[in-house]
Coordinates of C-alpha atoms and ligand atoms in Angstrom, one line a residue:
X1 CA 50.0 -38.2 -123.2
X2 CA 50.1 -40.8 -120.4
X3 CA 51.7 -40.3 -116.4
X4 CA 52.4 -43.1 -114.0
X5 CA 50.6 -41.7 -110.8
X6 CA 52.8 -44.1 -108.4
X7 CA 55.4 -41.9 -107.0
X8 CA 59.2 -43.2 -108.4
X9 CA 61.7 -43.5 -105.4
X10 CA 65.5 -42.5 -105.0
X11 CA 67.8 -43.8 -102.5
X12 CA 67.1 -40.6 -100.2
X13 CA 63.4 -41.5 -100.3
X14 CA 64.0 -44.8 -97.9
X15 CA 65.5 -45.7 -94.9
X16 CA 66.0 -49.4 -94.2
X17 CA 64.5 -51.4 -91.7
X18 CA 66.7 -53.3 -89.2
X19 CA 65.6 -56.8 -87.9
X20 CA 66.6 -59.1 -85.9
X21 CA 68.7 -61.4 -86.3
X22 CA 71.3 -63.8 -85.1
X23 CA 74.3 -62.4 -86.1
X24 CA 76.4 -61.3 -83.3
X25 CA 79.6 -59.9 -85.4
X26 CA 80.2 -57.9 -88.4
X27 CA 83.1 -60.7 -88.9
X28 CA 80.2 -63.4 -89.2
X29 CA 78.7 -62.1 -92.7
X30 CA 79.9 -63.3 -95.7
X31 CA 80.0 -60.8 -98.5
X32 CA 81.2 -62.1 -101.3
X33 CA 78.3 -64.6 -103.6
X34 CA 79.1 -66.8 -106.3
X35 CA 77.9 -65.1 -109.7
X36 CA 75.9 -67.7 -112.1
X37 CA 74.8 -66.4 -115.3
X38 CA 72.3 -66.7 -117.6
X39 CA 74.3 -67.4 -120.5
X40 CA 77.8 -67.3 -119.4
X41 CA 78.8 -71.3 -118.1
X42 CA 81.6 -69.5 -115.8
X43 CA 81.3 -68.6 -112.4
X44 CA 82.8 -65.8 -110.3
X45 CA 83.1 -65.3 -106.9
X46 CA 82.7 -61.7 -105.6
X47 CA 81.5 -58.8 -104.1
X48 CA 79.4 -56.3 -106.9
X49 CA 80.9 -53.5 -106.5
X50 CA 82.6 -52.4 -109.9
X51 CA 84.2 -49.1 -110.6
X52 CA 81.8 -47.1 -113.8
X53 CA 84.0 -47.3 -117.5
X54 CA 84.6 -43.9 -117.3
X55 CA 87.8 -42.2 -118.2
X56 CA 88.7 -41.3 -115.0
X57 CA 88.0 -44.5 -112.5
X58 CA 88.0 -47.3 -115.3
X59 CA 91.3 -47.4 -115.7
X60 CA 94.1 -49.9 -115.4
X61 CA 94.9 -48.9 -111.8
X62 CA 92.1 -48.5 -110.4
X63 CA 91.8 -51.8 -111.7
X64 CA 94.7 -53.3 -109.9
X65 CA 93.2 -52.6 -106.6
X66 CA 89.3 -53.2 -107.4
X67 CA 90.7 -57.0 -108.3
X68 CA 92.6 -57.4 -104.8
X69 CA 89.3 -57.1 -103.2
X70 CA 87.4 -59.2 -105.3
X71 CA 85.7 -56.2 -106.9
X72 CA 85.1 -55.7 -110.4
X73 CA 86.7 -52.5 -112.8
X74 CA 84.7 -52.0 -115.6
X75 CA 88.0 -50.8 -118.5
X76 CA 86.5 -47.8 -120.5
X77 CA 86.8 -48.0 -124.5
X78 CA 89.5 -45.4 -125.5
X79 CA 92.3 -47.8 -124.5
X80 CA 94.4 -48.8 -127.4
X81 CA 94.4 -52.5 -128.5
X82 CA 97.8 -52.5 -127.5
X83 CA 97.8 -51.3 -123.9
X84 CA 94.6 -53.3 -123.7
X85 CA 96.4 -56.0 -124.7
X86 CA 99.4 -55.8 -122.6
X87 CA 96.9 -55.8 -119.5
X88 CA 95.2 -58.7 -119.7
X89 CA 97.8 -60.9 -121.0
X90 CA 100.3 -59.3 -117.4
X91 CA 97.0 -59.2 -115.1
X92 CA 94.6 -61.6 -113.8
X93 CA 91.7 -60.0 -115.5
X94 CA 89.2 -63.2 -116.4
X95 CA 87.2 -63.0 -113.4
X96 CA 87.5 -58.8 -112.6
X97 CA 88.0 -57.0 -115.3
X98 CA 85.2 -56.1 -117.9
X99 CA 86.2 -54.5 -121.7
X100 CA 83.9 -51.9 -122.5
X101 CA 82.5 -51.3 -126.6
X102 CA 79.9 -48.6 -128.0
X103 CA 78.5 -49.2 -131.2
X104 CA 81.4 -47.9 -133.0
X105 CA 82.8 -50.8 -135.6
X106 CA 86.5 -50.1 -134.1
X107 CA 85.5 -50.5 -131.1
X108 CA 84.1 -54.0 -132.0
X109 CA 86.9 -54.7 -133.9
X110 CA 89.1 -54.2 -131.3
X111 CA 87.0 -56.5 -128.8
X112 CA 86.7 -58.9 -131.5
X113 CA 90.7 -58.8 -132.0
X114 CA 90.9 -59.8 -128.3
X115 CA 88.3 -62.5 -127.7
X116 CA 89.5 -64.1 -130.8
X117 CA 93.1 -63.8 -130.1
X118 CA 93.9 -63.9 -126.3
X119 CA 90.8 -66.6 -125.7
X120 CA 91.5 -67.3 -122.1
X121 CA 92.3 -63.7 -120.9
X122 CA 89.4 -61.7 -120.9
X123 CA 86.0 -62.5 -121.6
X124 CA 83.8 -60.1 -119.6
X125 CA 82.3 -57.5 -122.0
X126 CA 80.3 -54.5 -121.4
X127 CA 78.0 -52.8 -124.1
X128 CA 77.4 -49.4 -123.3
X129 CA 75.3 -46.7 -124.9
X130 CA 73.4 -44.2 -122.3
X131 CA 70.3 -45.1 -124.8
X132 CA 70.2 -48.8 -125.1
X133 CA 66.8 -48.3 -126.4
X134 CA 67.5 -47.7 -130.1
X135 CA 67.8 -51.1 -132.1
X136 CA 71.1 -51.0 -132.5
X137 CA 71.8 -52.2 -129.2
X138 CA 69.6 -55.2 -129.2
X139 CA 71.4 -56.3 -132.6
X140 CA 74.8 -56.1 -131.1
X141 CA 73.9 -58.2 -128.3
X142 CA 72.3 -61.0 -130.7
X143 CA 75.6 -60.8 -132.7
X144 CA 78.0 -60.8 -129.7
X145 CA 76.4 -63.8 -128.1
X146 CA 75.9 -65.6 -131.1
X147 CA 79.8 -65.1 -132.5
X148 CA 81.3 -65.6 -128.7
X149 CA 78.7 -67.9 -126.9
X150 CA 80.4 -68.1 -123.6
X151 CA 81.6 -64.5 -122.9
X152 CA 79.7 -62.6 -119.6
X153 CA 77.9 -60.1 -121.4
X154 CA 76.8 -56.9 -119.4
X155 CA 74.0 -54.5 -121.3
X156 CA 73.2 -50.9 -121.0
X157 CA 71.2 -49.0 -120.5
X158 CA 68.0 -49.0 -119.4
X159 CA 65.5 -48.4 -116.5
X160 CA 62.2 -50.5 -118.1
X161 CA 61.4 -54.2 -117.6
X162 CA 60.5 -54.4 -121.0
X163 CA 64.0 -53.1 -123.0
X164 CA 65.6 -55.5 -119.6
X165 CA 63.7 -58.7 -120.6
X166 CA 64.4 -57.9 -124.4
X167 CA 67.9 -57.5 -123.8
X168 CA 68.3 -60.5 -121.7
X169 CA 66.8 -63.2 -124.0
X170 CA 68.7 -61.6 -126.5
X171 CA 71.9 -62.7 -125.2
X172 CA 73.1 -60.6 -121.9
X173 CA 73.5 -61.9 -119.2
X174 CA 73.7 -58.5 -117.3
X175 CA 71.6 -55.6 -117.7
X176 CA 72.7 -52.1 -116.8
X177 CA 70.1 -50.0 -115.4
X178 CA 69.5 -45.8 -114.9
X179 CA 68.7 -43.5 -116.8
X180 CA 70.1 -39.7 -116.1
X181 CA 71.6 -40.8 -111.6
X182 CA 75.2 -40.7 -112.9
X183 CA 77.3 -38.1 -110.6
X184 CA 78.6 -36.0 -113.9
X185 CA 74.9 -36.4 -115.9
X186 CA 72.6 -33.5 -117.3
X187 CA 70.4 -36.0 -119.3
X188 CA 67.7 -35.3 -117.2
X189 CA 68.1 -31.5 -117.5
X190 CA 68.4 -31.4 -121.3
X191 CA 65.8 -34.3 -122.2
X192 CA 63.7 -34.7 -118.9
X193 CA 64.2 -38.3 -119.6
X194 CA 65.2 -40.6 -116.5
X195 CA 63.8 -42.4 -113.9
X196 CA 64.7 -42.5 -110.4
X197 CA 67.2 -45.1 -109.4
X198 CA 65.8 -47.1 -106.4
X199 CA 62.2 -47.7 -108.5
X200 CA 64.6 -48.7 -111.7
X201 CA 66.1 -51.6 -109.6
X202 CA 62.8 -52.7 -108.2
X203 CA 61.3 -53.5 -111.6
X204 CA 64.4 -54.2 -113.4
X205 CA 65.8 -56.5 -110.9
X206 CA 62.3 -58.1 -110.6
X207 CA 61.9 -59.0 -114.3
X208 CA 65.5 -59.9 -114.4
X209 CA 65.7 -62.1 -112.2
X210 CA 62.3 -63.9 -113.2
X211 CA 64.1 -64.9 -116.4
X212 CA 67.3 -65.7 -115.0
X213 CA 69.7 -62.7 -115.8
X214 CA 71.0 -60.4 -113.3
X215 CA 71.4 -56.2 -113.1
X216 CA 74.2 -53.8 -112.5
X217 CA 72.4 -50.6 -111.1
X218 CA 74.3 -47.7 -113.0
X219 CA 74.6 -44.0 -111.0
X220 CA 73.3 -42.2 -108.2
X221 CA 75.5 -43.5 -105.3
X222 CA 76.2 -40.9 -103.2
X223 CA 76.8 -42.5 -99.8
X224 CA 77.7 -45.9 -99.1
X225 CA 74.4 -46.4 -97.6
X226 CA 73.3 -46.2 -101.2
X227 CA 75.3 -49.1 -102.4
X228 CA 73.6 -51.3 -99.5
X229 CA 70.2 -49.8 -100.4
X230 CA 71.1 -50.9 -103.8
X231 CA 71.5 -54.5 -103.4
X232 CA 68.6 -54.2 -100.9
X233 CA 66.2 -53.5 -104.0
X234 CA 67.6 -55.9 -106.0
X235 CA 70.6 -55.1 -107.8
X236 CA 73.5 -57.8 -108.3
X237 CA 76.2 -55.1 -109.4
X238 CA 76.1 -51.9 -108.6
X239 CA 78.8 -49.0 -110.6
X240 CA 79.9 -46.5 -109.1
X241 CA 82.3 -43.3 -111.2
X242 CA 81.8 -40.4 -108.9
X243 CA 82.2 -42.3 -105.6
X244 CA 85.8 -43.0 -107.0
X245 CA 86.5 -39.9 -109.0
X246 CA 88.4 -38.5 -105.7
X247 CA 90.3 -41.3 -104.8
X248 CA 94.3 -41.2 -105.3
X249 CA 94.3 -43.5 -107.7
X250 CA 91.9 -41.9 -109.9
X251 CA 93.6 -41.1 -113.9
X252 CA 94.0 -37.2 -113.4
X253 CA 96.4 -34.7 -111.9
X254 CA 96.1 -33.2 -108.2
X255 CA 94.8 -29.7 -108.9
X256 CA 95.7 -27.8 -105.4
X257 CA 93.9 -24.7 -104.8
X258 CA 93.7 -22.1 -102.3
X259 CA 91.1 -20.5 -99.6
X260 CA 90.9 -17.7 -97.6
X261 CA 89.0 -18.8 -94.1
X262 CA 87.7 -16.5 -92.1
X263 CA 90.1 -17.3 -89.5
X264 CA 93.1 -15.6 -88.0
X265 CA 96.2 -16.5 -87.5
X266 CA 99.0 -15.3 -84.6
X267 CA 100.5 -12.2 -86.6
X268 CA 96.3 -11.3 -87.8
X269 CA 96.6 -12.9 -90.9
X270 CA 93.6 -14.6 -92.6
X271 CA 94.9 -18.1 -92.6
X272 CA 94.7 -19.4 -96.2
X273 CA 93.8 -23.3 -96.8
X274 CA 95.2 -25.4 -99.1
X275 CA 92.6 -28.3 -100.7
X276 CA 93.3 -30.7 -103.5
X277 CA 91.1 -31.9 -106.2
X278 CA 91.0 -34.2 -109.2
X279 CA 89.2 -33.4 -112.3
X280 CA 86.4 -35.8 -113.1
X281 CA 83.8 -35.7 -116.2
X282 CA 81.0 -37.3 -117.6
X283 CA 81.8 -39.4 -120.8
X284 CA 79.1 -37.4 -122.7
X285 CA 80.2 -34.2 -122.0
X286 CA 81.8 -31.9 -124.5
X287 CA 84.9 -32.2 -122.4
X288 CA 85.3 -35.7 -123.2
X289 CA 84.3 -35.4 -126.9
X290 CA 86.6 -33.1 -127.6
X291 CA 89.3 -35.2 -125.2
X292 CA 88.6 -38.8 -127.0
X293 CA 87.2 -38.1 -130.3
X294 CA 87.1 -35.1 -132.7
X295 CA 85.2 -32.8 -131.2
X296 CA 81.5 -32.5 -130.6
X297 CA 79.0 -33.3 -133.6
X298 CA 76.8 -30.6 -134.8
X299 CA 73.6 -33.5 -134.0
X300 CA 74.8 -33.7 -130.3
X301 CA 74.4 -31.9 -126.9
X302 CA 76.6 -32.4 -124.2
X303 CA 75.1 -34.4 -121.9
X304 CA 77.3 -34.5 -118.7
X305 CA 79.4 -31.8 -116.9
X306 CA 82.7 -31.8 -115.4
X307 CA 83.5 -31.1 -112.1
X308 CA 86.2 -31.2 -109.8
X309 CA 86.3 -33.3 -106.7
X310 CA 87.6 -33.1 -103.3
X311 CA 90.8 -35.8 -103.1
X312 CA 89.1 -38.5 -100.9
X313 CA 92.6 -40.9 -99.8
X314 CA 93.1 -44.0 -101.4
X315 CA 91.0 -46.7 -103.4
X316 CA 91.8 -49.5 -101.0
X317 CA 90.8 -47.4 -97.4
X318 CA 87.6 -46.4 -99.6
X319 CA 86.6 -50.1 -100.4
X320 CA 87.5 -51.5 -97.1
X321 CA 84.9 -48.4 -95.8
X322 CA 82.8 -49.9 -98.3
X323 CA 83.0 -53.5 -97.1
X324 CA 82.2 -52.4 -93.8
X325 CA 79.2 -51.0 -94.3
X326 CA 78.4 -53.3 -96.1
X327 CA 79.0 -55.4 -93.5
X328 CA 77.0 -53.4 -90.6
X329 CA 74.1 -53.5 -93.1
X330 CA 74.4 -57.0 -93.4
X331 CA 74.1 -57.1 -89.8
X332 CA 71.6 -55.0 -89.2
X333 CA 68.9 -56.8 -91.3
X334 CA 69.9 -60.4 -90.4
X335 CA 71.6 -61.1 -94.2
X336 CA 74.4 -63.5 -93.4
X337 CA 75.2 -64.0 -97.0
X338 CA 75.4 -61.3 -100.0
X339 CA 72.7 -63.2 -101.7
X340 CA 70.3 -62.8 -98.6
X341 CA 70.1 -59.1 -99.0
X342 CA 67.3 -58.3 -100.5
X343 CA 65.6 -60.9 -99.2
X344 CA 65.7 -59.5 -95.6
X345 CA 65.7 -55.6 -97.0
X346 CA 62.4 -53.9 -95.7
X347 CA 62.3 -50.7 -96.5
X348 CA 60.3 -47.0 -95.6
X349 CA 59.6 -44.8 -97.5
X350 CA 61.0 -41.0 -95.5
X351 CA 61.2 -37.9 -96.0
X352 CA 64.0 -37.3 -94.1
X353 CA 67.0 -39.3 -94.5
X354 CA 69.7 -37.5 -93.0
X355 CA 70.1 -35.3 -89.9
X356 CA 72.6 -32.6 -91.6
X357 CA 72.4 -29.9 -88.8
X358 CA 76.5 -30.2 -88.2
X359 CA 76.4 -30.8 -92.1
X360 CA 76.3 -34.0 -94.8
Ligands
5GP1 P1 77.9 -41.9 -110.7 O1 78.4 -43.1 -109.9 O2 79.0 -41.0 -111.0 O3 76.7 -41.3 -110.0 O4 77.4 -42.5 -112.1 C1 78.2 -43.2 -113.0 C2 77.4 -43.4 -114.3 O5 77.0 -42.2 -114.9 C3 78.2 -44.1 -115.4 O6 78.4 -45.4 -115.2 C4 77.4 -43.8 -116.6 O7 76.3 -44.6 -116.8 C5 76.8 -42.4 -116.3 N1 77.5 -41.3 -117.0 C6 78.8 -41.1 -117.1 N2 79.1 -40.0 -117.8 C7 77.9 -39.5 -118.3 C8 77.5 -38.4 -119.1 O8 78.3 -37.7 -119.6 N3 76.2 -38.3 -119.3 C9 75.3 -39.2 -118.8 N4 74.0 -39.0 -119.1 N5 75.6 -40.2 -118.0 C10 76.9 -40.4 -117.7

């Protein structure tokens, strides 16, 4: 038995520092960067925010509207070739848009069909398995890279500089990191495996980026300070699912339901309130099992929940709130360029983050 004494952070474990600087105006920052890769010889131009392949926010829509903002919509994997197909070739998905595969051999089939087929479309895949420790992973990447040299090739996952560095010089370019953050998880409840998602970046991101690759940090965003916290440790992407789940746009029907308040109306009738939700679940979760493939094996627990989430207004007013904290943040710490941010990102370590006397 082993046990790293160092205390692991979270984003509610820091605050960040501000500095300053000589930025007078929000307006002044620049906060898109131009993406090289490791292995990939295109570049991209944008801002590394991408919606999580989950069912719900990974969806063609959402899509649509992650795009306009030079944002990045990661598809999820039960599309059919077909639809998949008719995306890509009607939408500008080369830079935007990644295609997401498990280790199932349709699921490679099916992103073999399209890289082979519709060449200049879509190129951006995304491996995912919540384990990319088992070897499987590592062999996929070798082939991938060595069958389609030039694709952008995102990993994941994994929270370790080891399994990062591994995956990287195997072939991604991208490595997907957490373990257990996501919004709709119970890994770390069922296992006790995980590690918390600020620390993850700080290695990660480190080894990464000694070696030339880039990460994606994976789950745990709760507010948008997180997102700016997150590219202040280090991350190049970070994916968000929950954030989303309550936005318009999300896949899912508007589930209205009622409460009685405890206040009164004219005649001295408890005034009821009407609040709307949409139904969002965790892609390891029996729910989805049983939604996307036959049922749950007999080998697996669930290992996410489902929950339903208060309607939040539209994708586009939640990524322009995005972009301007992103901004302020930017201006607090003296970052004029995306790129900058980690480099001017001090942070401390709190206890407190939050003054929630009025509430969150
Ligand atoms: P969120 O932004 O909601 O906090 O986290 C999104 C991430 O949670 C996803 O990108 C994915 O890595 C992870 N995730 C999604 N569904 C499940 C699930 O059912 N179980 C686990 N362990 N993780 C999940």
């Amino acid at each position: 038995m082993k046990i790293y004494e160092q205390t692991e952070l979270d984003f509610k474990d820091v605050l960040v520092k501000p500095k300053r600087s000589f930025i007078n105006s929000r307006s002044e920052v620049e906060i898109t960067r131009e993406y090289k890769f490791k292995w990939c010889p295109r570049k991209i131009t944008g801002t590394g925010i991408i919606s999580a392949n989950m069912a719900t926010v990974g969806t063609f829509e959402v899509a649509r509207h992650m795009m306009q903002n030079k944002m990045f919509c990661c598809l999820h994997k039960h599309y059919a070739l077909d639809d998949l197909v008719n995306f890509i070739t009607e939408n500008d998905c080369r830079d935007y848009v990644f295609l997401s595969m498990g280790l199932r051999k349709e699921d490679y089939e099916k992103i073999e069909h399209i890289l082979t087929h519709y060449p200049d479309k879509c190129r951006n895949i995304c491996i995912d398995v919540p384990n990319a420790y088992i070897p499987r992973v590592k062999e996929l990447v070798l082939k991938m890279r060595e069958k389609f040299p030039d694709i952008l090739l995102m990993v994941g996952n994994a929270v370790t500089a080891e399994l990062v560095e591994d995956l990287i010089l195997s072939g991604a370019d991208i490595v997907k990191c957490g373990i257990g953050s996501g919004s709709a998880c119970i890994t770390r409840r069922i296992t006790g495996v995980g590690r918390p998602q600020l620390s993850t970046i700080f290695e990660c991101a480190d080894t990464a980026h000694g070696i030339g690759g880039m990460i994606c940090s994976d789950g745990g965003v709760v507010y948008i300070g997180d997102i700016c916290k997150a590219f202040g440790a280090g991350a190049d992407f970070v994916m968000m699912g929950g954030f989303y789940a309550g936005c318009v746009e999300a896949a899912g029907d508007i589930i209205e339901k009622k409460f009685i308040t405890t206040q009164i109306d004219e005649n001295g009738n408890q005034i009821i309130e009407t609040k709307q939700f949409k139904v969002f679940y965790g892609m390891s979760s029996e729910y989805a099992q049983n939604k996307h493939y036959h049922g749950m094996p007999k080998y697996r627990a669930s290992e996410g929940r489902v929950v339903e989430v208060p309607l939040r207004g539209s994708i586009d007013k939640m990524n322009q709130d995005i972009l301007g904290g992103l901004r302020s943040y930017m201006t607090y710490i003296g970052a004029r360029r995306l790129k900058d941010v980690s480099k001017c990102t001090t942070f401390y370590r709190v206890n407190t983050q939050l003054n929630t006397v009025f509430g969150e």
